[in-house]
Amino acid sequence: MPTLTAAQRREQARAAYNAYLATCPARQLLDRISGKWVSLLLNALADGPRRYSDLSRTVAGISQKMLTQTLRDLERDGLVSRTVTPSVPVRVDYALTPLGATLLPVVQAIKDWAETHIEEVMRARDDYDARHSAPTEHRA
Amino acid sequence: MPTLTAAQRREQARAAYNAYLATCPARQLLDRISGKWVSLLLNALADGPRRYSDLSRTVAGISQKMLTQTLRDLERDGLVSRTVTPSVPVRVDYALTPLGATLLPVVQAIKDWAETHIEEVMRARDDYDARHSAPTEHRA
DNA sequence: CAGCATCCAGGGGGATACTG
DNA sequence: CAGTATCCCCCTGGATGCTG
């Protein structure tokens, strides 16, 4: 009885996994895409393929090691494709796969949220610090 | 009366920060909310306030240390509120703040994406491993 | 240019014990 | 119940040097 719509099949797949469970594969995947560099790299690929050195410049502060390692992980997970052009010197382009493109809106939303709400968060921090440090005297 | 709409002010705030820059406060915030436990904890608070022990059970595998630490960070950043009821024994409830509620849809989308696409990702991994290991002969 | 290999410090994070 | 305090391991991830 394979009379399921694509949406129904997706729902079935989702219901079979639970990221709250430590041993569930979905939890590992969540950890992976929650990585420090993943959202920035995927965001950097939003407008099309990019070269290694290009990514290195765009995502400021990332080391070569982490750039390579994260790109490898993303490639292995099918989120990013790697294309080598055997010129001299070599040219390597990274691009989002169709699967990676489905994750893009989400990581864009995160980056966007951070940039949009950082000021509110900084105010909240000042407030918290003011109320929790300097507990001298009877404060209000 | 402001000469800018709320949307315009949000856009202006966003444009002032750039998460690609290593030293930008937005980058630090992005790192923070990209933490291993943040998305799971915020998701767990989606349906209303929850007690400490309740969260501990829901987010399987989290240690007391990380649970407390992450909740403190979220509280300091203004994403989560902490309410102590001085009964015996003490009762502590955590809940999303209005600011935290604005982040909820995003972290829900991530968790959902992981649960929905894990099977595709696992297939991609098998595929990658098959093509990159045992390159001695074709097929095994 | 686009990596890989190696070394190494720091801190993330688990386990355990104790407290109000 | 809801934490705090301590020990300590290991893995992340930066720095450096080398290669096709």
mmCIF file of C-alpha atoms (C1' of nucleotides) in Angstrom:
data_model
loop_
_atom_site.group_PDB
_atom_site.id
_atom_site.type_symbol
_atom_site.label_atom_id
_atom_site.label_comp_id
_atom_site.label_asym_id
_atom_site.label_seq_id
_atom_site.Cartn_x
_atom_site.Cartn_y
_atom_site.Cartn_z
ATOM 1 C CA MET A 1 0.000 0.000 0.000
ATOM 2 C CA PRO A 2 2.476 2.569 -1.187
ATOM 3 C CA THR A 3 -0.261 5.110 -1.705
ATOM 4 C CA LEU A 4 1.356 7.851 0.309
ATOM 5 C CA THR A 5 1.952 11.390 -0.743
ATOM 6 C CA ALA A 6 5.425 12.808 -0.494
ATOM 7 C CA ALA A 7 4.338 14.823 2.525
ATOM 8 C CA GLN A 8 3.013 11.729 4.231
ATOM 9 C CA ARG A 9 6.232 9.880 3.623
ATOM 10 C CA ARG A 10 8.237 12.757 5.034
ATOM 11 C CA GLU A 11 6.068 12.805 8.116
ATOM 12 C CA GLN A 12 6.522 9.070 8.528
ATOM 13 C CA ALA A 13 10.285 9.446 8.265
ATOM 14 C CA ARG A 14 10.288 12.245 10.811
ATOM 15 C CA ALA A 15 8.143 10.328 13.276
ATOM 16 C CA ALA A 16 10.534 7.379 13.151
ATOM 17 C CA TYR A 17 13.361 9.459 14.614
ATOM 18 C CA ASN A 18 13.588 11.497 17.782
ATOM 19 C CA ALA A 19 16.434 13.922 18.332
ATOM 20 C CA TYR A 20 15.738 13.971 22.064
ATOM 21 C CA LEU A 21 17.138 10.461 22.328
ATOM 22 C CA ALA A 22 20.883 10.411 22.808
ATOM 23 C CA THR A 23 21.443 7.374 20.614
ATOM 24 C CA CYS A 24 19.107 8.320 17.792
ATOM 25 C CA PRO A 25 20.860 9.033 14.489
ATOM 26 C CA ALA A 26 18.819 12.211 14.214
ATOM 27 C CA ARG A 27 20.511 13.446 17.380
ATOM 28 C CA GLN A 28 23.931 12.949 15.867
ATOM 29 C CA LEU A 29 22.829 14.772 12.751
ATOM 30 C CA LEU A 30 21.498 17.622 14.852
ATOM 31 C CA ASP A 31 24.835 17.848 16.639
ATOM 32 C CA ARG A 32 26.585 17.911 13.312
ATOM 33 C CA ILE A 33 24.563 20.693 11.729
ATOM 34 C CA SER A 34 24.673 22.611 14.999
ATOM 35 C CA GLY A 35 28.413 22.835 14.560
ATOM 36 C CA LYS A 36 30.162 26.145 14.963
ATOM 37 C CA TRP A 37 31.035 26.548 11.293
ATOM 38 C CA VAL A 38 28.250 24.744 9.465
ATOM 39 C CA SER A 39 25.713 27.539 9.361
ATOM 40 C CA LEU A 40 28.279 30.077 8.236
ATOM 41 C CA LEU A 41 29.617 27.853 5.465
ATOM 42 C CA LEU A 42 26.206 26.899 4.134
ATOM 43 C CA ASN A 43 25.199 30.535 4.220
ATOM 44 C CA ALA A 44 28.304 31.403 2.239
ATOM 45 C CA LEU A 45 27.210 28.967 -0.470
ATOM 46 C CA ALA A 46 23.745 30.494 -0.756
ATOM 47 C CA ASP A 47 24.471 32.454 -3.941
ATOM 48 C CA GLY A 48 26.191 29.683 -5.846
ATOM 49 C CA PRO A 49 29.449 27.720 -6.003
ATOM 50 C CA ARG A 50 32.477 29.099 -4.246
ATOM 51 C CA ARG A 51 36.138 28.257 -4.253
ATOM 52 C CA TYR A 52 38.084 27.049 -1.228
ATOM 53 C CA SER A 53 40.072 30.241 -0.800
ATOM 54 C CA ASP A 54 36.941 32.266 -1.353
ATOM 55 C CA LEU A 55 35.185 30.509 1.497
ATOM 56 C CA SER A 56 38.255 30.926 3.635
ATOM 57 C CA ARG A 57 38.059 34.681 3.166
ATOM 58 C CA THR A 58 34.296 34.951 3.588
ATOM 59 C CA VAL A 59 34.102 32.991 6.815
ATOM 60 C CA ALA A 60 36.618 35.089 8.705
ATOM 61 C CA GLY A 61 38.575 33.369 11.424
ATOM 62 C CA ILE A 62 38.153 29.804 10.276
ATOM 63 C CA SER A 63 41.361 27.796 10.161
ATOM 64 C CA GLN A 64 42.330 25.701 7.153
ATOM 65 C CA LYS A 65 41.916 22.622 9.226
ATOM 66 C CA MET A 66 38.339 23.380 10.233
ATOM 67 C CA LEU A 67 37.434 24.639 6.783
ATOM 68 C CA THR A 68 38.588 21.430 5.159
ATOM 69 C CA GLN A 69 37.181 19.220 7.867
ATOM 70 C CA THR A 70 33.763 20.854 7.894
ATOM 71 C CA LEU A 71 33.538 20.808 4.118
ATOM 72 C CA ARG A 72 34.443 17.101 4.128
ATOM 73 C CA ASP A 73 31.763 16.351 6.673
ATOM 74 C CA LEU A 74 29.197 18.297 4.711
ATOM 75 C CA GLU A 75 30.246 16.528 1.532
ATOM 76 C CA ARG A 76 29.969 13.130 3.152
ATOM 77 C CA ASP A 77 26.532 13.985 4.481
ATOM 78 C CA GLY A 78 25.431 14.931 0.979
ATOM 79 C CA LEU A 79 24.870 18.605 1.760
ATOM 80 C CA VAL A 80 27.691 19.981 -0.322
ATOM 81 C CA SER A 81 29.312 18.925 -3.589
ATOM 82 C CA ARG A 82 32.991 19.211 -4.378
ATOM 83 C CA THR A 83 34.156 19.785 -7.943
ATOM 84 C CA VAL A 84 37.809 19.651 -8.922
ATOM 85 C CA THR A 85 38.990 21.389 -12.066
ATOM 86 C CA PRO A 86 42.401 19.939 -12.971
ATOM 87 C CA SER A 87 43.922 23.179 -14.145
ATOM 88 C CA VAL A 88 47.227 24.525 -12.950
ATOM 89 C CA PRO A 89 46.968 25.394 -10.235
ATOM 90 C CA VAL A 90 44.058 23.249 -9.192
ATOM 91 C CA ARG A 91 40.665 24.819 -8.792
ATOM 92 C CA VAL A 92 38.072 23.396 -6.413
ATOM 93 C CA ASP A 93 34.493 24.561 -6.208
ATOM 94 C CA TYR A 94 32.008 23.809 -3.477
ATOM 95 C CA ALA A 95 28.268 24.085 -3.963
ATOM 96 C CA LEU A 96 25.059 23.196 -2.192
ATOM 97 C CA THR A 97 23.448 19.943 -3.266
ATOM 98 C CA PRO A 98 19.648 19.783 -3.574
ATOM 99 C CA LEU A 99 19.629 18.270 -0.093
ATOM 100 C CA GLY A 100 21.860 21.024 1.225
ATOM 101 C CA ALA A 101 19.556 23.569 -0.363
ATOM 102 C CA THR A 102 16.697 22.296 1.804
ATOM 103 C CA LEU A 103 18.738 23.123 4.881
ATOM 104 C CA LEU A 104 19.780 26.550 3.633
ATOM 105 C CA PRO A 105 16.625 28.447 4.672
ATOM 106 C CA VAL A 106 17.054 27.182 8.201
ATOM 107 C CA VAL A 107 20.688 28.162 8.612
ATOM 108 C CA GLN A 108 19.973 31.486 6.969
ATOM 109 C CA ALA A 109 17.272 32.050 9.537
ATOM 110 C CA ILE A 110 19.718 31.360 12.352
ATOM 111 C CA LYS A 111 22.391 33.697 11.083
ATOM 112 C CA ASP A 112 19.742 36.316 10.436
ATOM 113 C CA TRP A 113 18.280 35.908 13.894
ATOM 114 C CA ALA A 114 21.673 36.363 15.494
ATOM 115 C CA GLU A 115 22.366 39.560 13.554
ATOM 116 C CA THR A 116 18.905 40.935 14.194
ATOM 117 C CA HIS A 117 18.630 40.215 17.904
ATOM 118 C CA ILE A 118 22.173 40.646 19.153
ATOM 119 C CA GLU A 119 21.388 44.076 20.556
ATOM 120 C CA GLU A 120 18.466 42.773 22.596
ATOM 121 C CA VAL A 121 20.647 39.947 23.851
ATOM 122 C CA MET A 122 23.410 42.336 24.860
ATOM 123 C CA ARG A 123 20.919 44.408 26.806
ATOM 124 C CA ALA A 124 19.643 41.259 28.510
ATOM 125 C CA ARG A 125 23.210 40.361 29.491
ATOM 126 C CA ASP A 126 23.890 43.770 30.987
ATOM 127 C CA ASP A 127 20.649 43.489 32.878
ATOM 128 C CA TYR A 128 21.443 40.010 34.159
ATOM 129 C CA ASP A 129 24.954 40.970 35.197
ATOM 130 C CA ALA A 130 23.711 44.059 36.983
ATOM 131 C CA ARG A 131 21.181 42.043 38.939
ATOM 132 C CA HIS A 132 23.504 39.155 39.779
ATOM 133 C CA SER A 133 26.814 40.812 40.493
ATOM 134 C CA ALA A 134 27.374 43.508 43.066
ATOM 135 C CA PRO A 135 24.862 42.030 45.467
ATOM 136 C CA THR A 136 26.230 44.485 48.025
ATOM 137 C CA GLU A 137 23.723 46.117 50.315
ATOM 138 C CA HIS A 138 20.088 45.320 50.135
ATOM 139 C CA ARG A 139 19.197 45.823 46.549
ATOM 140 C CA ALA A 140 15.673 45.981 45.173
ATOM 141 C CA MET B 1 6.521 59.076 16.332
ATOM 142 C CA PRO B 2 9.354 57.186 14.754
ATOM 143 C CA THR B 3 10.222 57.821 11.171
ATOM 144 C CA LEU B 4 11.004 54.147 10.737
ATOM 145 C CA THR B 5 8.705 51.175 10.811
ATOM 146 C CA ALA B 6 9.518 48.290 13.107
ATOM 147 C CA ALA B 7 10.591 46.254 10.108
ATOM 148 C CA GLN B 8 12.919 49.007 8.964
ATOM 149 C CA ARG B 9 14.484 49.255 12.384
ATOM 150 C CA ARG B 10 15.012 45.493 12.489
ATOM 151 C CA GLU B 11 16.654 45.623 9.097
ATOM 152 C CA GLN B 12 18.894 48.448 10.233
ATOM 153 C CA ALA B 13 19.919 46.473 13.303
ATOM 154 C CA ARG B 14 20.655 43.422 11.215
ATOM 155 C CA ALA B 15 22.707 45.353 8.695
ATOM 156 C CA ALA B 16 24.885 46.766 11.464
ATOM 157 C CA TYR B 17 26.175 43.315 12.365
ATOM 158 C CA ASN B 18 27.827 40.640 10.284
ATOM 159 C CA ALA B 19 28.205 37.120 11.615
ATOM 160 C CA TYR B 20 30.903 36.395 9.038
ATOM 161 C CA LEU B 21 33.285 38.612 10.974
ATOM 162 C CA ALA B 22 35.086 36.771 13.733
ATOM 163 C CA THR B 23 34.992 39.655 16.176
ATOM 164 C CA CYS B 24 31.397 40.712 15.569
ATOM 165 C CA PRO B 25 29.097 40.211 18.567
ATOM 166 C CA ALA B 26 26.604 38.542 16.237
ATOM 167 C CA ARG B 27 29.202 35.871 15.541
ATOM 168 C CA GLN B 28 29.528 35.106 19.227
ATOM 169 C CA LEU B 29 25.776 34.913 19.531
ATOM 170 C CA LEU B 30 25.618 32.576 16.557
ATOM 171 C CA ASP B 31 28.207 30.350 18.201
ATOM 172 C CA ARG B 32 26.199 30.380 21.384
ATOM 173 C CA ILE B 33 22.870 29.375 19.837
ATOM 174 C CA SER B 34 24.685 26.826 17.688
ATOM 175 C CA GLY B 35 25.598 25.020 20.878
ATOM 176 C CA LYS B 36 25.014 21.315 21.166
ATOM 177 C CA TRP B 37 22.179 21.558 23.693
ATOM 178 C CA VAL B 38 20.531 24.893 22.924
ATOM 179 C CA SER B 39 18.195 23.757 20.176
ATOM 180 C CA LEU B 40 17.050 20.725 22.150
ATOM 181 C CA LEU B 41 16.371 22.719 25.295
ATOM 182 C CA LEU B 42 14.482 25.484 23.530
ATOM 183 C CA ASN B 43 12.453 22.880 21.684
ATOM 184 C CA ALA B 44 11.636 21.238 24.990
ATOM 185 C CA LEU B 45 10.189 24.527 26.212
ATOM 186 C CA ALA B 46 7.947 24.947 23.181
ATOM 187 C CA ASP B 47 4.753 23.820 24.911
ATOM 188 C CA GLY B 48 5.149 25.855 28.073
ATOM 189 C CA PRO B 49 7.156 26.020 31.293
ATOM 190 C CA ARG B 50 9.081 22.971 32.396
ATOM 191 C CA ARG B 51 10.805 21.962 35.577
ATOM 192 C CA TYR B 52 14.524 21.245 35.842
ATOM 193 C CA SER B 53 14.127 17.511 36.339
ATOM 194 C CA ASP B 54 11.583 17.399 33.564
ATOM 195 C CA LEU B 55 14.040 18.954 31.124
ATOM 196 C CA SER B 56 16.699 16.578 32.334
ATOM 197 C CA ARG B 57 14.502 13.640 31.394
ATOM 198 C CA THR B 58 13.320 15.056 28.094
ATOM 199 C CA VAL B 59 16.728 15.916 26.744
ATOM 200 C CA ALA B 60 18.213 12.497 27.176
ATOM 201 C CA GLY B 61 21.929 12.268 27.735
ATOM 202 C CA ILE B 62 22.513 15.780 29.033
ATOM 203 C CA SER B 63 24.564 15.978 32.224
ATOM 204 C CA GLN B 64 23.503 18.105 35.191
ATOM 205 C CA LYS B 65 26.443 20.337 34.589
ATOM 206 C CA MET B 66 25.559 21.093 30.987
ATOM 207 C CA LEU B 67 21.863 21.392 31.731
ATOM 208 C CA THR B 68 22.469 24.000 34.417
ATOM 209 C CA GLN B 69 25.163 25.775 32.448
ATOM 210 C CA THR B 70 23.145 25.988 29.247
ATOM 211 C CA LEU B 71 20.040 27.167 31.092
ATOM 212 C CA ARG B 72 22.102 29.863 32.827
ATOM 213 C CA ASP B 73 23.514 31.042 29.522
ATOM 214 C CA LEU B 74 20.060 31.140 27.982
ATOM 215 C CA GLU B 75 18.730 33.010 30.982
ATOM 216 C CA ARG B 76 21.533 35.549 30.842
ATOM 217 C CA ASP B 77 20.915 36.084 27.142
ATOM 218 C CA GLY B 78 17.251 36.750 27.870
ATOM 219 C CA LEU B 79 15.939 33.727 26.002
ATOM 220 C CA VAL B 80 14.685 31.802 28.996
ATOM 221 C CA SER B 81 13.175 32.829 32.318
ATOM 222 C CA ARG B 82 13.749 31.067 35.611
ATOM 223 C CA THR B 83 11.068 31.006 38.280
ATOM 224 C CA VAL B 84 11.699 29.672 41.748
ATOM 225 C CA THR B 85 8.792 28.512 43.890
ATOM 226 C CA PRO B 86 9.998 28.376 47.508
ATOM 227 C CA SER B 87 8.092 25.267 48.440
ATOM 228 C CA VAL B 88 9.654 22.246 50.104
ATOM 229 C CA PRO B 89 11.330 20.916 48.214
ATOM 230 C CA VAL B 90 12.085 23.808 45.924
ATOM 231 C CA ARG B 91 10.417 23.961 42.542
ATOM 232 C CA VAL B 92 12.046 25.726 39.604
ATOM 233 C CA ASP B 93 10.346 26.367 36.306
ATOM 234 C CA TYR B 94 11.980 27.434 33.081
ATOM 235 C CA ALA B 95 10.071 29.078 30.272
ATOM 236 C CA LEU B 96 10.706 30.853 27.006
ATOM 237 C CA THR B 97 10.770 34.632 27.165
ATOM 238 C CA PRO B 98 9.184 36.633 24.343
ATOM 239 C CA LEU B 99 12.665 36.971 22.890
ATOM 240 C CA GLY B 100 13.263 33.241 23.198
ATOM 241 C CA ALA B 101 9.934 32.637 21.510
ATOM 242 C CA THR B 102 11.201 34.453 18.426
ATOM 243 C CA LEU B 103 14.042 31.964 18.186
ATOM 244 C CA LEU B 104 11.824 28.949 18.747
ATOM 245 C CA PRO B 105 10.564 28.541 15.147
ATOM 246 C CA VAL B 106 14.159 28.453 13.946
ATOM 247 C CA VAL B 107 15.400 25.810 16.376
ATOM 248 C CA GLN B 108 12.252 23.803 15.775
ATOM 249 C CA ALA B 109 13.016 23.901 12.083
ATOM 250 C CA ILE B 110 16.520 22.554 12.702
ATOM 251 C CA LYS B 111 15.404 19.684 14.893
ATOM 252 C CA ASP B 112 12.668 18.900 12.426
ATOM 253 C CA TRP B 113 15.057 18.997 9.505
ATOM 254 C CA ALA B 114 17.395 16.563 11.231
ATOM 255 C CA GLU B 115 14.615 14.105 11.962
ATOM 256 C CA THR B 116 13.167 14.404 8.492
ATOM 257 C CA HIS B 117 16.364 14.112 6.456
ATOM 258 C CA ILE B 118 18.484 11.749 8.510
ATOM 259 C CA GLU B 119 17.707 8.846 6.197
ATOM 260 C CA GLU B 120 18.842 10.758 3.137
ATOM 261 C CA VAL B 121 21.993 11.755 4.966
ATOM 262 C CA MET B 122 22.718 8.173 5.994
ATOM 263 C CA ARG B 123 22.364 7.075 2.390
ATOM 264 C CA ALA B 124 24.722 9.854 1.326
ATOM 265 C CA ARG B 125 27.270 8.678 3.899
ATOM 266 C CA ASP B 126 27.128 5.079 2.729
ATOM 267 C CA ASP B 127 27.549 6.309 -0.803
ATOM 268 C CA TYR B 128 30.515 8.507 0.103
ATOM 269 C CA ASP B 129 32.208 5.776 2.102
ATOM 270 C CA ALA B 130 31.723 3.265 -0.685
ATOM 271 C CA ARG B 131 33.288 5.610 -3.210
ATOM 272 C CA HIS B 132 36.180 6.719 -1.000
ATOM 273 C CA SER B 133 37.250 3.558 0.772
ATOM 274 C CA ALA B 134 38.593 0.429 -0.876
ATOM 275 C CA PRO B 135 39.730 2.253 -3.992
ATOM 276 C CA THR B 136 42.094 -0.644 -4.699
ATOM 277 C CA GLU B 137 39.728 -2.388 -7.048
ATOM 278 C CA HIS B 138 36.409 -1.482 -8.490
ATOM 279 C CA ARG B 139 33.592 -2.808 -6.345
ATOM 280 C CA ALA B 140 33.984 -5.115 -3.438
ATOM 281 C "C1'" DC C 1 45.786 26.915 -4.960
ATOM 282 C "C1'" DA C 2 44.019 23.524 -2.069
ATOM 283 C "C1'" DG C 3 44.965 20.831 0.728
ATOM 284 C "C1'" DC C 4 47.371 17.017 4.475
ATOM 285 C "C1'" DA C 5 50.233 15.870 8.674
ATOM 286 C "C1'" DT C 6 51.704 16.830 13.132
ATOM 287 C "C1'" DC C 7 51.938 18.897 17.497
ATOM 288 C "C1'" DC C 8 49.846 20.858 21.286
ATOM 289 C "C1'" DA C 9 46.980 23.965 24.604
ATOM 290 C "C1'" DG C 10 42.343 24.938 26.240
ATOM 291 C "C1'" DG C 11 38.118 24.075 27.460
ATOM 292 C "C1'" DG C 12 33.965 21.457 26.669
ATOM 293 C "C1'" DG C 13 31.830 18.271 29.075
ATOM 294 C "C1'" DG C 14 31.257 13.729 31.871
ATOM 295 C "C1'" DA C 15 31.391 11.477 36.636
ATOM 296 C "C1'" DT C 16 31.096 11.878 41.291
ATOM 297 C "C1'" DA C 17 30.248 13.867 45.792
ATOM 298 C "C1'" DC C 18 28.027 17.229 48.561
ATOM 299 C "C1'" DT C 19 24.247 20.998 49.987
ATOM 300 C "C1'" DG C 20 20.029 24.091 51.050
ATOM 301 C "C1'" DC D 1 14.398 18.774 44.094
ATOM 302 C "C1'" DA D 2 17.627 21.628 42.070
ATOM 303 C "C1'" DG D 3 21.375 22.630 42.061
ATOM 304 C "C1'" DT D 4 27.065 23.586 43.356
ATOM 305 C "C1'" DA D 5 31.870 21.996 43.572
ATOM 306 C "C1'" DT D 6 35.705 19.268 42.119
ATOM 307 C "C1'" DC D 7 38.449 16.294 39.406
ATOM 308 C "C1'" DC D 8 39.981 15.071 35.074
ATOM 309 C "C1'" DC D 9 39.811 13.253 30.425
ATOM 310 C "C1'" DC D 10 39.518 13.871 25.753
ATOM 311 C "C1'" DC D 11 38.453 16.101 21.651
ATOM 312 C "C1'" DT D 12 38.047 20.461 19.402
ATOM 313 C "C1'" DG D 13 40.431 23.272 17.044
ATOM 314 C "C1'" DG D 14 44.467 26.634 16.330
ATOM 315 C "C1'" DA D 15 49.444 26.982 14.653
ATOM 316 C "C1'" DT D 16 52.968 25.479 11.885
ATOM 317 C "C1'" DG D 17 55.260 23.107 8.191
ATOM 318 C "C1'" DC D 18 55.125 20.376 3.897
ATOM 319 C "C1'" DT D 19 53.139 18.750 -0.871
ATOM 320 C "C1'" DG D 20 50.989 17.950 -5.668
#
